[in-house]
mmCIF file with all atom_site columns, C-alpha atoms in Angstrom:
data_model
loop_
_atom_site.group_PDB
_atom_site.id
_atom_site.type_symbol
_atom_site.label_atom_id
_atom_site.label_alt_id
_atom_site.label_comp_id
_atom_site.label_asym_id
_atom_site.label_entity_id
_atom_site.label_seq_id
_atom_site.pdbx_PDB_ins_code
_atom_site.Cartn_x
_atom_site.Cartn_y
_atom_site.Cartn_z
_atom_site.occupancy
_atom_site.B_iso_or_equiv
_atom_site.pdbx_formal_charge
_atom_site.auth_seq_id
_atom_site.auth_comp_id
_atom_site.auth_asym_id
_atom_site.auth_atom_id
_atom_site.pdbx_PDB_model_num
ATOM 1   C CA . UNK Z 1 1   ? 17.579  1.270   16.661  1.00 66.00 ? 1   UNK Z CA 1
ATOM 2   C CA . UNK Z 1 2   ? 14.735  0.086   15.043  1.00 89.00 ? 2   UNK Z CA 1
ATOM 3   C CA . UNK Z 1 3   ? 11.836  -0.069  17.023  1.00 96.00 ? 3   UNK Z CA 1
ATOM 4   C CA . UNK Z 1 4   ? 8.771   -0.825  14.722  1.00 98.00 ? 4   UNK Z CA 1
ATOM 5   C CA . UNK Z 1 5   ? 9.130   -1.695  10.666  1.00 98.00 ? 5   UNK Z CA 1
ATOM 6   C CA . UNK Z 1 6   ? 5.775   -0.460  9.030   1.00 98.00 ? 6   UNK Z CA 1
ATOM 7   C CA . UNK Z 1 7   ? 4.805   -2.462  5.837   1.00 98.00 ? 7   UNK Z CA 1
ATOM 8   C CA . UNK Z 1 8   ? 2.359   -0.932  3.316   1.00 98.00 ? 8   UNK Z CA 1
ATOM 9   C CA . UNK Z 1 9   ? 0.590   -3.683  1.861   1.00 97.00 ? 9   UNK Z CA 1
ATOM 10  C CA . UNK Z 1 10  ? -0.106  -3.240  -1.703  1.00 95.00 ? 10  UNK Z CA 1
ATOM 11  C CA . UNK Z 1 11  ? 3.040   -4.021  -4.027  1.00 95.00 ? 11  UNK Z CA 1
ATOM 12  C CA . UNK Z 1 12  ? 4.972   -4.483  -0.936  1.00 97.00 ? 12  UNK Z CA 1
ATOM 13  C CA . UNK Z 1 13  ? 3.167   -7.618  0.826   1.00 98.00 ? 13  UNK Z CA 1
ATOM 14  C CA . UNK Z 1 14  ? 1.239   -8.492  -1.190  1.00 97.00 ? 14  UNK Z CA 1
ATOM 15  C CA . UNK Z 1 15  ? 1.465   -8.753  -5.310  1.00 95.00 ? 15  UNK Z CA 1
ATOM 16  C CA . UNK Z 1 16  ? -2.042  -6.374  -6.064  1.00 92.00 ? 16  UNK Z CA 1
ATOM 17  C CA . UNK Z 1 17  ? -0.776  -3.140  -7.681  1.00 86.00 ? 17  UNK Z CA 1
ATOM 18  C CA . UNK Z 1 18  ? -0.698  -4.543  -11.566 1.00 90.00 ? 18  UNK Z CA 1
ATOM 19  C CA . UNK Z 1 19  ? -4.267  -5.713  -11.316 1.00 93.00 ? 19  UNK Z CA 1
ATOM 20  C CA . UNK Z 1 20  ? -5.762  -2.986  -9.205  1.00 92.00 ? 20  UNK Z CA 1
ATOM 21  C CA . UNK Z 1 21  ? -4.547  -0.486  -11.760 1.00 91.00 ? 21  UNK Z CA 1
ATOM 22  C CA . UNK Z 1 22  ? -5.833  -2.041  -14.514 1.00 96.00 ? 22  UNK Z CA 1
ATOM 23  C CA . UNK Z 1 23  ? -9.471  -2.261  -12.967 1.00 96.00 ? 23  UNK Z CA 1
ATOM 24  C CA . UNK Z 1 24  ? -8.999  1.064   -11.710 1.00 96.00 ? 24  UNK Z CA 1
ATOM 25  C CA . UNK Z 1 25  ? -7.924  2.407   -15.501 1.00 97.00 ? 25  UNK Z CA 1
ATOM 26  C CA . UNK Z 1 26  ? -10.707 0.583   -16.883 1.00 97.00 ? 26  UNK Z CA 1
ATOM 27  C CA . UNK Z 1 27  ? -13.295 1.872   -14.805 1.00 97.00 ? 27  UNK Z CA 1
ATOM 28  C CA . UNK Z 1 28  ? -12.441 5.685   -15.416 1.00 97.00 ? 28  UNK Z CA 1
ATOM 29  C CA . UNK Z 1 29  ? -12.128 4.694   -19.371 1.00 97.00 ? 29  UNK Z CA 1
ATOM 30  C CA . UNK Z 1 30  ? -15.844 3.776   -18.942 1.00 96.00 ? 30  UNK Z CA 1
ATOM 31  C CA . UNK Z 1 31  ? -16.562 6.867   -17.138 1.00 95.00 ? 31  UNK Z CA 1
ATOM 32  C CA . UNK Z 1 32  ? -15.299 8.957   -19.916 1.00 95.00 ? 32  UNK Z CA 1
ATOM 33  C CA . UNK Z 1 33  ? -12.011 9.823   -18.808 1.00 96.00 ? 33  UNK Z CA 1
ATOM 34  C CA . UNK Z 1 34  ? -9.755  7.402   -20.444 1.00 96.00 ? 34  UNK Z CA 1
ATOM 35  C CA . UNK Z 1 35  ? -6.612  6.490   -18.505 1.00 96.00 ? 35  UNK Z CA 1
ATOM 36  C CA . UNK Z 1 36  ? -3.795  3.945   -19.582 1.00 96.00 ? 36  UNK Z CA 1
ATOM 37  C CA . UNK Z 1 37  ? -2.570  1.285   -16.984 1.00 94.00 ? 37  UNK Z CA 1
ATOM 38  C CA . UNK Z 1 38  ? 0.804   3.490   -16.512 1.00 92.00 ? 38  UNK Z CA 1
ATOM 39  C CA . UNK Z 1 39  ? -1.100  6.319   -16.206 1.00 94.00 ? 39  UNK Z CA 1
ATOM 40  C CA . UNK Z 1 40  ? -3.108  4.697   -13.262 1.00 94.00 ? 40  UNK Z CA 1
ATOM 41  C CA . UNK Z 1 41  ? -0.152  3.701   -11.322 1.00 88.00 ? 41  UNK Z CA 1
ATOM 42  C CA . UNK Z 1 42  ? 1.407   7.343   -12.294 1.00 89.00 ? 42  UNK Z CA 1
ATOM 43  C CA . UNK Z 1 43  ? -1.414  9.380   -10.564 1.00 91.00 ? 43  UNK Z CA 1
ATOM 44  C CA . UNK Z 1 44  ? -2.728  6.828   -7.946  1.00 90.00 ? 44  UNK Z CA 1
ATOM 45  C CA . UNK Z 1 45  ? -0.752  4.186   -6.871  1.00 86.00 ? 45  UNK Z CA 1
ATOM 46  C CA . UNK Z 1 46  ? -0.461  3.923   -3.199  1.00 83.00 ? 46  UNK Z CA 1
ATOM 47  C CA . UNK Z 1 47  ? -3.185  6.532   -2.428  1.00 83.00 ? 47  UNK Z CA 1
ATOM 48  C CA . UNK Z 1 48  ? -6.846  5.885   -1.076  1.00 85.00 ? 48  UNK Z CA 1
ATOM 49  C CA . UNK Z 1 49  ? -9.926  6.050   -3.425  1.00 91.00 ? 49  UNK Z CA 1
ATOM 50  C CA . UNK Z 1 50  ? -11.429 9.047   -1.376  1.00 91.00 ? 50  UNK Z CA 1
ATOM 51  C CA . UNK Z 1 51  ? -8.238  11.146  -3.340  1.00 91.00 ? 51  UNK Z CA 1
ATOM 52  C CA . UNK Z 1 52  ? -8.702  9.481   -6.871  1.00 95.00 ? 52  UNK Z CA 1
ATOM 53  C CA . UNK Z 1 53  ? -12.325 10.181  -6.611  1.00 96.00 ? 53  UNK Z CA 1
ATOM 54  C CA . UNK Z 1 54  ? -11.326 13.682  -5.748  1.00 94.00 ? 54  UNK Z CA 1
ATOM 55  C CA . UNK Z 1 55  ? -8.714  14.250  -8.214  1.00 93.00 ? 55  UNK Z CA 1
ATOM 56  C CA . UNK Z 1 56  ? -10.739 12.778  -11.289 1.00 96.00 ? 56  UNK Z CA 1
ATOM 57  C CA . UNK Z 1 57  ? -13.873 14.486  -10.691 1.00 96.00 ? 57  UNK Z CA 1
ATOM 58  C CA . UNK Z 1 58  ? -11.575 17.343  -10.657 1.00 95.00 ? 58  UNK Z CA 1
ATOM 59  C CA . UNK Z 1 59  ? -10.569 16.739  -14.488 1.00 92.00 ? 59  UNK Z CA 1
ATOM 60  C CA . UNK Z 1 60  ? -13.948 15.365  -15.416 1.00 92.00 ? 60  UNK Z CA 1
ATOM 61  C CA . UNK Z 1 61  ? -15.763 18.497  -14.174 1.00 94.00 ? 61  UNK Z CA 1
ATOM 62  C CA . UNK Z 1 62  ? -18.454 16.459  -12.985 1.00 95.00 ? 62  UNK Z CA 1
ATOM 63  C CA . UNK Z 1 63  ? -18.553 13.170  -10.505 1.00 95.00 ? 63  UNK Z CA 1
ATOM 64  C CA . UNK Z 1 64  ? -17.786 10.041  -11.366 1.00 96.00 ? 64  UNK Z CA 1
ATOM 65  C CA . UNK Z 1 65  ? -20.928 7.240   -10.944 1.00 96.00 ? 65  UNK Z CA 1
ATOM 66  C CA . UNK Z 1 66  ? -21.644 6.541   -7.245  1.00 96.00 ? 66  UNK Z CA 1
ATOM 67  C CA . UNK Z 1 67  ? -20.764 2.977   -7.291  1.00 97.00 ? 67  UNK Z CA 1
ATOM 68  C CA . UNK Z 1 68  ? -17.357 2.882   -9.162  1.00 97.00 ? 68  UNK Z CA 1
ATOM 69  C CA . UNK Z 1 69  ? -16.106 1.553   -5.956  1.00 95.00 ? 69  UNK Z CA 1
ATOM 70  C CA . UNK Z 1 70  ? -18.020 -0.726  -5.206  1.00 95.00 ? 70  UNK Z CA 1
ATOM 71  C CA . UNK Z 1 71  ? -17.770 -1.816  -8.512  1.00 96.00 ? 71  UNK Z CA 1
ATOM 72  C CA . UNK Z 1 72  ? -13.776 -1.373  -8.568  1.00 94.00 ? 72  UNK Z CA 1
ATOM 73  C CA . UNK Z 1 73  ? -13.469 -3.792  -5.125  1.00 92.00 ? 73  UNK Z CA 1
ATOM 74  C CA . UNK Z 1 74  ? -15.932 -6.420  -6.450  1.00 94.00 ? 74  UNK Z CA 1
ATOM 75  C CA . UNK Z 1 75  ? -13.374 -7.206  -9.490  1.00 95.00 ? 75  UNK Z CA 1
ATOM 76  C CA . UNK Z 1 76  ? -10.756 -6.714  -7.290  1.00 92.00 ? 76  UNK Z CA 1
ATOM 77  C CA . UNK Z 1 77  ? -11.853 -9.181  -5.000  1.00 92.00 ? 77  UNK Z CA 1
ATOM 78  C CA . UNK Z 1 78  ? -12.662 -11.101 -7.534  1.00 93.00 ? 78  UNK Z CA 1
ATOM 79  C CA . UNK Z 1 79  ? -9.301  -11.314 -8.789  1.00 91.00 ? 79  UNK Z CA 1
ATOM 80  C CA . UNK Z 1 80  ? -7.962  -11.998 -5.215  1.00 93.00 ? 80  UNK Z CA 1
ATOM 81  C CA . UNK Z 1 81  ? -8.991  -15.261 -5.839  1.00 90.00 ? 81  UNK Z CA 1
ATOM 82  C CA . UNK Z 1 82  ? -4.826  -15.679 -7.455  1.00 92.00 ? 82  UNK Z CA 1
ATOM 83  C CA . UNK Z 1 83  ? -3.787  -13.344 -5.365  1.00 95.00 ? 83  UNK Z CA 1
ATOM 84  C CA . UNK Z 1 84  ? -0.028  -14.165 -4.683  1.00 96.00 ? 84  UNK Z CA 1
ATOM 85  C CA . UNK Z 1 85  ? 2.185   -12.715 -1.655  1.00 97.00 ? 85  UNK Z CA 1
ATOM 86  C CA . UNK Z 1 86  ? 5.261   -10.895 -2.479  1.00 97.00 ? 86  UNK Z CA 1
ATOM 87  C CA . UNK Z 1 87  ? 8.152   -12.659 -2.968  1.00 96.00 ? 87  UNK Z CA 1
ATOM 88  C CA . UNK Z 1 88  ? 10.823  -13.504 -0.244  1.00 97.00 ? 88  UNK Z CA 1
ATOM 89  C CA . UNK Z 1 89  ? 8.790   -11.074 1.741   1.00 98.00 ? 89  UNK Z CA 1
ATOM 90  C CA . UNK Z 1 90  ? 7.518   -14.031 4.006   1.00 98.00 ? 90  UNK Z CA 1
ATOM 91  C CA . UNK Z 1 91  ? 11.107  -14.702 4.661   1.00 98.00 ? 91  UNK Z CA 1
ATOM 92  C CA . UNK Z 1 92  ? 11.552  -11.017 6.080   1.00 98.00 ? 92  UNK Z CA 1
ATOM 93  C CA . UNK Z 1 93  ? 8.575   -11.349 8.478   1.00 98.00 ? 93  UNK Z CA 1
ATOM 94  C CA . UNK Z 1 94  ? 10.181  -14.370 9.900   1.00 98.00 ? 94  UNK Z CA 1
ATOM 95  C CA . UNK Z 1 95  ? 13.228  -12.573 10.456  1.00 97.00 ? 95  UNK Z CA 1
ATOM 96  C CA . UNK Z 1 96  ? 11.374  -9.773  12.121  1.00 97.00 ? 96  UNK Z CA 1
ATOM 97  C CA . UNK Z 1 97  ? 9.244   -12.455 14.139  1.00 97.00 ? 97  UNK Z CA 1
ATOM 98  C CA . UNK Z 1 98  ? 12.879  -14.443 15.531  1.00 97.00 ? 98  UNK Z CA 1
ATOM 99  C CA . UNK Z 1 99  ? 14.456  -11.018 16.044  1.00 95.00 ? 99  UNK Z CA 1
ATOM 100 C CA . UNK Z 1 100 ? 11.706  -10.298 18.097  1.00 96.00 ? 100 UNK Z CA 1
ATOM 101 C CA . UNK Z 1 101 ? 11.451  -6.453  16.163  1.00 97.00 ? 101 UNK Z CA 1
ATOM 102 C CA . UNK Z 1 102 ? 7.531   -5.539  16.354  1.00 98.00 ? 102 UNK Z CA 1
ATOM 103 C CA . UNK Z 1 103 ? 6.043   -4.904  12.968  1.00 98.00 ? 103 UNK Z CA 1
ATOM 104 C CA . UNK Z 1 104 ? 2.666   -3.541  11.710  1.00 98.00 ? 104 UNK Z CA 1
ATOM 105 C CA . UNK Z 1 105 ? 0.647   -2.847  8.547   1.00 98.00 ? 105 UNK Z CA 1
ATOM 106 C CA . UNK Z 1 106 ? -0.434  0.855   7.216   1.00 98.00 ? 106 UNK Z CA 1
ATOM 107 C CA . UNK Z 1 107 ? -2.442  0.929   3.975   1.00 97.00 ? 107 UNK Z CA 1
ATOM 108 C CA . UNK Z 1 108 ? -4.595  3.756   1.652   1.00 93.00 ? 108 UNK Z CA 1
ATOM 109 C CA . UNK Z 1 109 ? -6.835  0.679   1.279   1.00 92.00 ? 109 UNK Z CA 1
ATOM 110 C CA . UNK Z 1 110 ? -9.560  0.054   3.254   1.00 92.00 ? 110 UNK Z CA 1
ATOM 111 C CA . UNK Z 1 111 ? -10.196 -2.824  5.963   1.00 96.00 ? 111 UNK Z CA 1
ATOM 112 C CA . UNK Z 1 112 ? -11.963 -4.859  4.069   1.00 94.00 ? 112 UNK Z CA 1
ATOM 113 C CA . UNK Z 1 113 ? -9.866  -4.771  1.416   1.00 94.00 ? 113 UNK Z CA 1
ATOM 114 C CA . UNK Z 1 114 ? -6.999  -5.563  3.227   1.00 96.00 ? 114 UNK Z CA 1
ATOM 115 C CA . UNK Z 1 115 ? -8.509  -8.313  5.546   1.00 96.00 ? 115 UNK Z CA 1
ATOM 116 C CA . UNK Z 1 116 ? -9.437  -9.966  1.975   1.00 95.00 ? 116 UNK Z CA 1
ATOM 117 C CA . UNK Z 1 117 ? -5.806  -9.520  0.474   1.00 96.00 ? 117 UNK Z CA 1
ATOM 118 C CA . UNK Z 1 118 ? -3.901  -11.106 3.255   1.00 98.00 ? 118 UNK Z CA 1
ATOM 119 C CA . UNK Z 1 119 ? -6.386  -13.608 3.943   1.00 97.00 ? 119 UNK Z CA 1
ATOM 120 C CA . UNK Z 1 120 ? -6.027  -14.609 0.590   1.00 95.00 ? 120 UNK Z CA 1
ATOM 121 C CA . UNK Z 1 121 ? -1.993  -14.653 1.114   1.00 97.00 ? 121 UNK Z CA 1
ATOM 122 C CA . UNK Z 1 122 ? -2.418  -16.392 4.397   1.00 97.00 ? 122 UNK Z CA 1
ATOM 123 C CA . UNK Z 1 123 ? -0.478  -13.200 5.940   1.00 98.00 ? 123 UNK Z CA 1
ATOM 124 C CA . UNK Z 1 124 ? -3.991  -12.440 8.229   1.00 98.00 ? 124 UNK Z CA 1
ATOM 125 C CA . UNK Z 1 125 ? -2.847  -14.253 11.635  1.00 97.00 ? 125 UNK Z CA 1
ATOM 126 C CA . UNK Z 1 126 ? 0.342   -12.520 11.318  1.00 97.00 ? 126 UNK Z CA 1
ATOM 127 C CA . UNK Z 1 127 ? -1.194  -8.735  11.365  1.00 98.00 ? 127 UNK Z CA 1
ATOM 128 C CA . UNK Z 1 128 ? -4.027  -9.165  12.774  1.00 96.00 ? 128 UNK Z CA 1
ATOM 129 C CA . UNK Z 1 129 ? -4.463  -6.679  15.711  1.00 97.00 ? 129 UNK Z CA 1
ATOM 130 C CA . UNK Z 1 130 ? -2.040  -3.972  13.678  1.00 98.00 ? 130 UNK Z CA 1
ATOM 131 C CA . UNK Z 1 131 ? -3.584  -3.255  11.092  1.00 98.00 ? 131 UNK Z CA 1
ATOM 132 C CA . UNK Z 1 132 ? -4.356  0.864   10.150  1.00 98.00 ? 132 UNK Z CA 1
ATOM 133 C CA . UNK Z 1 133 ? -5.957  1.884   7.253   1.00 97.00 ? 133 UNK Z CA 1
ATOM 134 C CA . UNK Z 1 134 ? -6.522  5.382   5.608   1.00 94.00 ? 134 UNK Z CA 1
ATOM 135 C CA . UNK Z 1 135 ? -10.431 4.750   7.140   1.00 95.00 ? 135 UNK Z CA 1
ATOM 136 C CA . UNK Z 1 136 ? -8.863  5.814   10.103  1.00 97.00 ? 136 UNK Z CA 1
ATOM 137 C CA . UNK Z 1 137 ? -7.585  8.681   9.969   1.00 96.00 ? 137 UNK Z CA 1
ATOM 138 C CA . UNK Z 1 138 ? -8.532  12.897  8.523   1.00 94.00 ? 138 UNK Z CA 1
ATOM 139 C CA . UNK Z 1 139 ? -6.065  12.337  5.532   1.00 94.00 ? 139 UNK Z CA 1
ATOM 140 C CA . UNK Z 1 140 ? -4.545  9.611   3.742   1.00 92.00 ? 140 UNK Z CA 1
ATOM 141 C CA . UNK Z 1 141 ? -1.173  9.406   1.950   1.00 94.00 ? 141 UNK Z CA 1
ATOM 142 C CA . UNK Z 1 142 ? 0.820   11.430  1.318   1.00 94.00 ? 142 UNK Z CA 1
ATOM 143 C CA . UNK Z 1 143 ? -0.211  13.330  4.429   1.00 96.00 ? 143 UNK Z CA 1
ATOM 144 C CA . UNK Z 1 144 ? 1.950   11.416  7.507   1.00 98.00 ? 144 UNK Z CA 1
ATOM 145 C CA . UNK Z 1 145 ? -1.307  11.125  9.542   1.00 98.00 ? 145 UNK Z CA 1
ATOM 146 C CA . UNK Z 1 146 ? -1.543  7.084   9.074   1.00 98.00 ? 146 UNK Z CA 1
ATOM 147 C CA . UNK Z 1 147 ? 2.099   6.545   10.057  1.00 98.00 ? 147 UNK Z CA 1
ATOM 148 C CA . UNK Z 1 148 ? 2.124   8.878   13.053  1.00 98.00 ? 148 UNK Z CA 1
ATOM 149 C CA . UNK Z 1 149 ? -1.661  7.044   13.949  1.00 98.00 ? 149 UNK Z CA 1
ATOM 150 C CA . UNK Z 1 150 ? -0.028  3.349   13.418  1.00 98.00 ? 150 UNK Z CA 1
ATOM 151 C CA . UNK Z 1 151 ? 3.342   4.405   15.509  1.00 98.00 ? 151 UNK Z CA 1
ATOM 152 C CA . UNK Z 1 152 ? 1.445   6.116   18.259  1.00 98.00 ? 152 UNK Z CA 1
ATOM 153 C CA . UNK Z 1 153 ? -1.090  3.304   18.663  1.00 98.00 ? 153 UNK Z CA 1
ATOM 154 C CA . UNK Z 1 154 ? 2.009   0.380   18.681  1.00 98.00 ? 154 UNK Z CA 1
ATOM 155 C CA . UNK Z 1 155 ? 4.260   3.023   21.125  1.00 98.00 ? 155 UNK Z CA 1
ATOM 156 C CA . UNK Z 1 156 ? 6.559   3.590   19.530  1.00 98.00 ? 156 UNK Z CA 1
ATOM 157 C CA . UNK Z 1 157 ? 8.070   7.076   18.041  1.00 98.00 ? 157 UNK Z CA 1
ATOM 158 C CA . UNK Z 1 158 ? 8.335   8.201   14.954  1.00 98.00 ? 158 UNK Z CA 1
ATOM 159 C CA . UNK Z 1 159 ? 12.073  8.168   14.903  1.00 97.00 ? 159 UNK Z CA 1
ATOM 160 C CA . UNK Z 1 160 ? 12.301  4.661   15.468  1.00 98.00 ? 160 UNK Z CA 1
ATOM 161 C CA . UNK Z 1 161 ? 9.988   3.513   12.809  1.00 98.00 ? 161 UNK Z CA 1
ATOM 162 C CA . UNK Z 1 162 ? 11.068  2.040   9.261   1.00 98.00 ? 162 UNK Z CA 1
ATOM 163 C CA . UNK Z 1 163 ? 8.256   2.024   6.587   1.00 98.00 ? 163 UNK Z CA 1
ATOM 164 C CA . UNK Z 1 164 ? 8.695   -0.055  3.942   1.00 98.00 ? 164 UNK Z CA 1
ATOM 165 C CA . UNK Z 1 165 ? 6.654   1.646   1.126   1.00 97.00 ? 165 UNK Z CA 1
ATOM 166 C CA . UNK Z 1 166 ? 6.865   1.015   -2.750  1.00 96.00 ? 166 UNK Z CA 1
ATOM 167 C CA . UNK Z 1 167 ? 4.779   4.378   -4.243  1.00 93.00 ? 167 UNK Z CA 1
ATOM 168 C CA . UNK Z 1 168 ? 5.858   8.216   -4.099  1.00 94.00 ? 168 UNK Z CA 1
ATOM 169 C CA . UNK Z 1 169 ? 3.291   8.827   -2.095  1.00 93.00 ? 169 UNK Z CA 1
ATOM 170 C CA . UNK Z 1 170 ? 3.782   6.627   0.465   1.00 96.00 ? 170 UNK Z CA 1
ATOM 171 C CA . UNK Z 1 171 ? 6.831   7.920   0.615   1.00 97.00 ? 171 UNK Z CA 1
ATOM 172 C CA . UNK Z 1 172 ? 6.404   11.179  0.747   1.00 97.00 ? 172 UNK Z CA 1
ATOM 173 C CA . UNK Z 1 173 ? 4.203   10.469  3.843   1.00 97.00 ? 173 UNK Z CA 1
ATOM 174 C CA . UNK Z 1 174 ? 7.146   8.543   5.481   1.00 98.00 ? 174 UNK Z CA 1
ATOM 175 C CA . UNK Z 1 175 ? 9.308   11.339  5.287   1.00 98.00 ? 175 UNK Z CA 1
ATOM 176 C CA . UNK Z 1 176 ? 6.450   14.070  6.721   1.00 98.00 ? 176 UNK Z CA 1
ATOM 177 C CA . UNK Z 1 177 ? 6.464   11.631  9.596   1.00 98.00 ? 177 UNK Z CA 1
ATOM 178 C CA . UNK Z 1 178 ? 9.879   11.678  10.319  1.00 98.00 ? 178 UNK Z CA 1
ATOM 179 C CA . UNK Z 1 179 ? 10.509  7.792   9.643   1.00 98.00 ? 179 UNK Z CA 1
ATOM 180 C CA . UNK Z 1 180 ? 13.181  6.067   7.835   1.00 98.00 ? 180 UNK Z CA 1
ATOM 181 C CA . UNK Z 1 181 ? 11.801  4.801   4.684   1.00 98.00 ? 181 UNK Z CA 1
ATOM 182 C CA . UNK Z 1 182 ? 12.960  1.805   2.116   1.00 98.00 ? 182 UNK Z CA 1
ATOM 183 C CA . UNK Z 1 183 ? 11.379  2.670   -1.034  1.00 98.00 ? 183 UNK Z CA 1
ATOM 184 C CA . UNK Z 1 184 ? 10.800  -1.163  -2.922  1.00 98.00 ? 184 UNK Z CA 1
ATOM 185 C CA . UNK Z 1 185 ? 10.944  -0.168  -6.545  1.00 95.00 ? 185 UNK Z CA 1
ATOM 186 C CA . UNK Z 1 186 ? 10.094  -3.893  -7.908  1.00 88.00 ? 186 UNK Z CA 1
ATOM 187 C CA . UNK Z 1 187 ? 7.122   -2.287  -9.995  1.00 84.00 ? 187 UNK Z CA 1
ATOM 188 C CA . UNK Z 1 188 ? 8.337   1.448   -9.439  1.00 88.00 ? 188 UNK Z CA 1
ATOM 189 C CA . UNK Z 1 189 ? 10.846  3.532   -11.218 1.00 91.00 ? 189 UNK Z CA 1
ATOM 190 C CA . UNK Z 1 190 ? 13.606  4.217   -8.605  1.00 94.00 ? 190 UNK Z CA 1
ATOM 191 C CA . UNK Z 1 191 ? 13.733  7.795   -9.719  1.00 95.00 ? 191 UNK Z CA 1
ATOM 192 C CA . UNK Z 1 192 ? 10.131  8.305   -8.325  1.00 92.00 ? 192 UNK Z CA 1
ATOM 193 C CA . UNK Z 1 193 ? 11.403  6.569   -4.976  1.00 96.00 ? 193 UNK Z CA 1
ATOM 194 C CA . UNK Z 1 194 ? 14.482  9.081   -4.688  1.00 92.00 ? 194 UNK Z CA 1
ATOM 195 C CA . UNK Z 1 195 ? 12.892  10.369  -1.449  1.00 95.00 ? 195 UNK Z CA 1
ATOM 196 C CA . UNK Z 1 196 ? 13.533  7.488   0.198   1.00 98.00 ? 196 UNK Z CA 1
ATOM 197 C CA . UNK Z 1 197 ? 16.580  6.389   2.524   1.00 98.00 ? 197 UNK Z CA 1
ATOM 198 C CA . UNK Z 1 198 ? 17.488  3.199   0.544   1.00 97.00 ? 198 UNK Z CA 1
ATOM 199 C CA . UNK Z 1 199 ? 15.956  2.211   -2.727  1.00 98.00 ? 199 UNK Z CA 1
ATOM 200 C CA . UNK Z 1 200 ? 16.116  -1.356  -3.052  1.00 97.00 ? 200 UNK Z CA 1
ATOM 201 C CA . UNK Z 1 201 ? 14.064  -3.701  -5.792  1.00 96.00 ? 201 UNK Z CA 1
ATOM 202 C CA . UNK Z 1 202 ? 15.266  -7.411  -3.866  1.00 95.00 ? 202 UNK Z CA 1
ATOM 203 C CA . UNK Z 1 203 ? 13.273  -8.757  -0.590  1.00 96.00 ? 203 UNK Z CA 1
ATOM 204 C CA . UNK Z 1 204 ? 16.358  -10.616 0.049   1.00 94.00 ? 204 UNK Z CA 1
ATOM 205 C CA . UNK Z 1 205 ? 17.638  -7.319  0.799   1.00 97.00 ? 205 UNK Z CA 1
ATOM 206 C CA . UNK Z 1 206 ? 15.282  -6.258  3.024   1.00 97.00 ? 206 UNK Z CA 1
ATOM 207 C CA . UNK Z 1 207 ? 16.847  -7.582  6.238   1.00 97.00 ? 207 UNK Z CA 1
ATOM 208 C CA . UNK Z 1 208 ? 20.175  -6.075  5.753   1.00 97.00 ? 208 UNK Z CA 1
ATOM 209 C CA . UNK Z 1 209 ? 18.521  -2.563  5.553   1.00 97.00 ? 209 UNK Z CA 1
ATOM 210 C CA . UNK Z 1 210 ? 16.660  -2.565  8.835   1.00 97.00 ? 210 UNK Z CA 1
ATOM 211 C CA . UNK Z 1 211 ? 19.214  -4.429  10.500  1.00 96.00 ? 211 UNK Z CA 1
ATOM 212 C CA . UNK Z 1 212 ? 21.382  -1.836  9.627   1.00 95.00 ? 212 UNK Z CA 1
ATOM 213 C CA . UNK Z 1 213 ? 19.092  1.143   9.827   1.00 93.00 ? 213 UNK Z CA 1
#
């Protein structure tokens, strides 16, 4: 029985991941590592900036400027502005709301980020009160500290959770928590979901799975 469905929020509620990539590949280019959209949403899609910080100073052999981030959120934001939810997955959240099945949001991005992303959706009002981000917690994806943090705070236990994620590492965090995990591989090769319960690339689809999960 499913007693909580956890939504990441990037690529799965709302439609970010092509243009946060881009900025993000763009950025490091000007920093003197040059990286390709793909190979942005290769090594960092659905983990938190703390870990690409980490992993291309790492390569670079020296840090990357102290305000890339700022600098990668203010074009991000920027480009919120168009910022369009995901679709059908409005549909699923009124399922969830007229089943009565408690949902919640768990994110590598940070608050403010994701307060700006689903205001711009108009998704705020609905998650507003459950929302965890990898600011919270020791270590981010693919570590299953923010799951086990968003279950624990909402009561529930792990083994009743579904997380809806749509990145490896997400994922891979799902599974270290002991949750049942859709993998939503609309932007993201199924192969690199394969760790997931159910692969699915339809919203529409979406119901069925936790219905029957």
């Amino acid at each position: 029985m499913t007693g909580l469905v956890i939504f990441d929020n990037d690529g799965v509620l709302v439609d970010s991941e092509r243009l946060a990539n881009t900025i993000l590949a763009e950025l490091l280019t000007e920093a003197g590592l040059p990286y390709t959209f793909d190979e942005a949403v290769r090594d960092f899609m659905g983990g938190s900036m703390k870990s690409m910080r980490e992993k291309t100073e790492a390569q670079l052999g020296r840090p990357l400027p102290a305000d890339l981030e700022d600098r990668y959120h203010q074009r991000l934001f920027d480009g919120f502005a168009d910022l369009q939810a995901i679709e059908g997955v409005e549909d699923v959240l009124d399922w969830l709301d007229a089943a009565g099945t408690p949902y919640c949001l768990a994110s590598s991005g940070t608050h403010r980020r994701i307060r700006t992303a689903l205001t711009a959706v108009g998704f705020w009002d609905r998650f507003e009160g459950r929302i965890f981000s990898a600011e919270d917690v020791a270590h981010g994806k693919p570590a299953p500290d923010l799951f086990l943090h968003a279950a624990a705070t909402m009561g529930v236990v792990p083994g009743n959770c579904v997380v809806v994620e749509d990145s490896p590492l997400g994922v891979a965090a799902a599974n270290a928590a002991g949750m049942t995990v859709f993998g939503y591989a609309a932007m993201t090769d199924p192969a690199k979901l394969a760790g997931a319960d159910q692969v699915f690339s339809k919203m529409a689809t979406l119901t069925e799975l936790i219905a029957n999960a």
